[in-house]
């Protein structure tokens, strides 16, 4: 089992340390480090003023804040998560990503089509993508 944000992240992955943020109804987030996939629930974590990250950048936040303030909140969340996870690059996806007028430095736009590519990569043992915790431990031991 894998969620939609992780599927799109896998299809968008180009190596190194990538943070994928899916802007839609909520906030889907996946971190991939050297081919090891870690879907997260960052969106549900407390952020500011007794609200979560999702409350700011999800669809509810967009409706509450309006598009202009929502775009500013998205940029702030990207900056905060970038500082926390120190990715090499960030990919944005999801239905609301297209509402952004400009992308912050180090951020590129993904595509829902990348979810299909991600599904194919999951089944290809040559892709180097690892999604299970036990496989990640085996790979870490192998790399030592």
CSV table of C-alpha atoms in Angstrom, one decimal:
chain,number,residue,atom,x,y,z
A,1,UNK,CA,0.0,0.0,0.0
A,2,UNK,CA,1.2,3.5,-0.8
A,3,UNK,CA,-0.5,6.8,-0.8
A,4,UNK,CA,-1.0,9.3,-3.7
A,5,UNK,CA,1.6,11.7,-2.6
A,6,UNK,CA,4.2,9.0,-2.4
A,7,UNK,CA,3.3,7.7,-5.9
A,8,UNK,CA,3.7,11.2,-7.4
A,9,UNK,CA,6.9,11.7,-5.4
A,10,UNK,CA,8.4,8.4,-6.7
A,11,UNK,CA,7.5,9.5,-10.3
A,12,UNK,CA,9.1,12.9,-9.7
A,13,UNK,CA,12.3,11.7,-8.0
A,14,UNK,CA,15.6,12.4,-9.7
A,15,UNK,CA,18.0,11.3,-7.1
A,16,UNK,CA,19.4,12.7,-3.9
A,17,UNK,CA,17.2,14.1,-1.1
A,18,UNK,CA,13.8,15.2,-2.4
A,19,UNK,CA,10.8,16.6,-0.5
A,20,UNK,CA,7.5,16.3,-2.3
A,21,UNK,CA,4.6,18.4,-1.2
A,22,UNK,CA,1.1,17.7,-2.6
A,23,UNK,CA,-1.2,20.8,-2.3
A,24,UNK,CA,-4.8,19.6,-2.5
A,25,UNK,CA,-7.6,19.0,-0.1
A,26,UNK,CA,-4.9,18.7,2.5
A,27,UNK,CA,-1.1,18.5,2.4
A,28,UNK,CA,0.5,15.3,1.3
A,29,UNK,CA,4.2,15.0,1.9
A,30,UNK,CA,6.9,12.4,1.1
A,31,UNK,CA,10.6,12.5,1.7
A,32,UNK,CA,12.9,10.4,-0.5
A,33,UNK,CA,16.5,10.1,0.4
A,34,UNK,CA,18.8,8.1,-1.8
A,35,UNK,CA,15.9,6.1,-3.2
A,36,UNK,CA,14.4,5.3,0.2
A,37,UNK,CA,10.8,6.5,0.3
A,38,UNK,CA,9.3,7.9,3.6
A,39,UNK,CA,5.6,9.0,3.2
A,40,UNK,CA,4.9,11.4,6.1
A,41,UNK,CA,1.9,13.0,7.9
A,42,UNK,CA,3.6,16.4,8.2
A,43,UNK,CA,0.3,18.0,7.2
A,44,UNK,CA,-1.3,17.0,10.5
A,45,UNK,CA,1.5,18.4,12.6
A,46,UNK,CA,0.9,21.6,14.7
A,47,UNK,CA,2.2,24.7,12.9
A,48,UNK,CA,1.0,28.1,14.0
A,49,UNK,CA,-1.8,29.5,16.1
A,50,UNK,CA,-3.2,26.1,17.1
A,51,UNK,CA,-3.5,25.1,13.4
A,52,UNK,CA,-1.7,22.5,11.4
A,53,UNK,CA,0.4,22.9,8.2
A,54,UNK,CA,-2.6,21.5,6.3
A,55,UNK,CA,-4.8,24.2,7.8
A,56,UNK,CA,-2.6,26.8,6.1
A,57,UNK,CA,-1.8,25.2,2.7
A,58,UNK,CA,-4.7,22.8,2.1
A,59,UNK,CA,-7.9,23.8,0.4
A,60,UNK,CA,-9.5,24.9,3.7
A,61,UNK,CA,-6.6,27.3,4.2
A,62,UNK,CA,-6.9,28.6,0.7
A,63,UNK,CA,-10.6,29.3,1.2
A,64,UNK,CA,-10.0,30.9,4.7
A,65,UNK,CA,-7.0,33.0,3.6
A,66,UNK,CA,-7.9,33.9,0.0
A,67,UNK,CA,-5.5,33.1,-2.8
A,68,UNK,CA,-3.0,35.9,-2.2
A,69,UNK,CA,-2.5,35.1,1.5
A,70,UNK,CA,-2.6,31.4,0.8
A,71,UNK,CA,0.2,31.7,-1.8
A,72,UNK,CA,2.3,33.5,0.9
A,73,UNK,CA,1.5,30.8,3.4
A,74,UNK,CA,2.6,28.1,0.9
A,75,UNK,CA,5.9,29.9,0.5
A,76,UNK,CA,6.4,30.1,4.3
A,77,UNK,CA,5.6,26.5,4.8
A,78,UNK,CA,8.0,25.5,2.0
A,79,UNK,CA,10.7,27.6,3.6
A,80,UNK,CA,10.0,26.0,7.1
A,81,UNK,CA,10.0,22.5,5.8
A,82,UNK,CA,13.0,23.1,3.7
A,83,UNK,CA,14.9,24.3,6.8
A,84,UNK,CA,13.8,21.2,8.7
A,85,UNK,CA,14.5,18.5,6.1
A,86,UNK,CA,17.3,20.2,4.1
A,87,UNK,CA,16.3,18.6,0.8
A,88,UNK,CA,18.3,19.0,-2.4
A,89,UNK,CA,15.1,20.0,-4.1
A,90,UNK,CA,11.4,20.2,-3.6
A,91,UNK,CA,8.7,19.1,-6.0
A,92,UNK,CA,5.1,20.5,-5.7
A,93,UNK,CA,2.1,18.5,-6.9
A,94,UNK,CA,-1.6,18.2,-6.2
A,95,UNK,CA,-4.6,20.0,-7.6
A,96,UNK,CA,-3.8,23.4,-6.0
A,97,UNK,CA,-0.1,23.6,-7.0
A,98,UNK,CA,-1.1,25.2,-10.3
A,99,UNK,CA,-2.6,28.1,-8.3
A,100,UNK,CA,0.9,29.4,-7.5
A,101,UNK,CA,2.1,32.3,-9.7
A,102,UNK,CA,5.8,31.8,-8.9
A,103,UNK,CA,7.8,29.0,-7.4
A,104,UNK,CA,10.3,29.6,-4.7
A,105,UNK,CA,14.0,28.9,-5.4
A,106,UNK,CA,14.8,25.2,-5.5
A,107,UNK,CA,11.2,24.2,-6.1
A,108,UNK,CA,9.9,22.7,-9.3
A,109,UNK,CA,6.4,21.8,-10.4
A,110,UNK,CA,5.4,18.1,-10.6
A,111,UNK,CA,2.6,16.6,-12.5
A,112,UNK,CA,-0.2,14.2,-11.7
A,113,UNK,CA,1.1,12.1,-14.5
A,114,UNK,CA,4.2,11.4,-12.4
A,115,UNK,CA,2.0,9.2,-10.2
A,116,UNK,CA,1.7,6.8,-13.1
A,117,UNK,CA,5.5,6.8,-13.6
A,118,UNK,CA,5.8,6.3,-9.8
A,119,UNK,CA,3.6,3.2,-10.0
A,120,UNK,CA,5.7,1.8,-12.8
A,121,UNK,CA,8.9,2.5,-10.8
A,122,UNK,CA,7.5,0.6,-7.8
A,123,UNK,CA,7.4,-2.6,-9.8
A,124,UNK,CA,10.8,-2.2,-11.4
A,125,UNK,CA,13.5,-3.7,-9.2
A,126,UNK,CA,16.2,-1.8,-11.2
A,127,UNK,CA,14.7,1.6,-10.2
A,128,UNK,CA,16.5,1.7,-6.9
A,129,UNK,CA,13.3,2.8,-5.1
A,130,UNK,CA,12.8,1.2,-1.6
A,131,UNK,CA,9.4,1.6,0.1
A,132,UNK,CA,9.4,-0.8,3.0
A,133,UNK,CA,11.2,-0.3,6.3
A,134,UNK,CA,12.8,-3.7,6.3
A,135,UNK,CA,14.1,-3.2,2.8
A,136,UNK,CA,15.5,0.2,3.8
A,137,UNK,CA,17.4,-1.5,6.7
A,138,UNK,CA,18.8,-4.2,4.4
A,139,UNK,CA,19.9,-1.5,1.9
A,140,UNK,CA,21.6,0.6,4.7
A,141,UNK,CA,23.5,-2.5,5.9
A,142,UNK,CA,24.5,-3.3,2.3
A,143,UNK,CA,25.8,0.3,1.8
A,144,UNK,CA,28.1,0.1,4.9
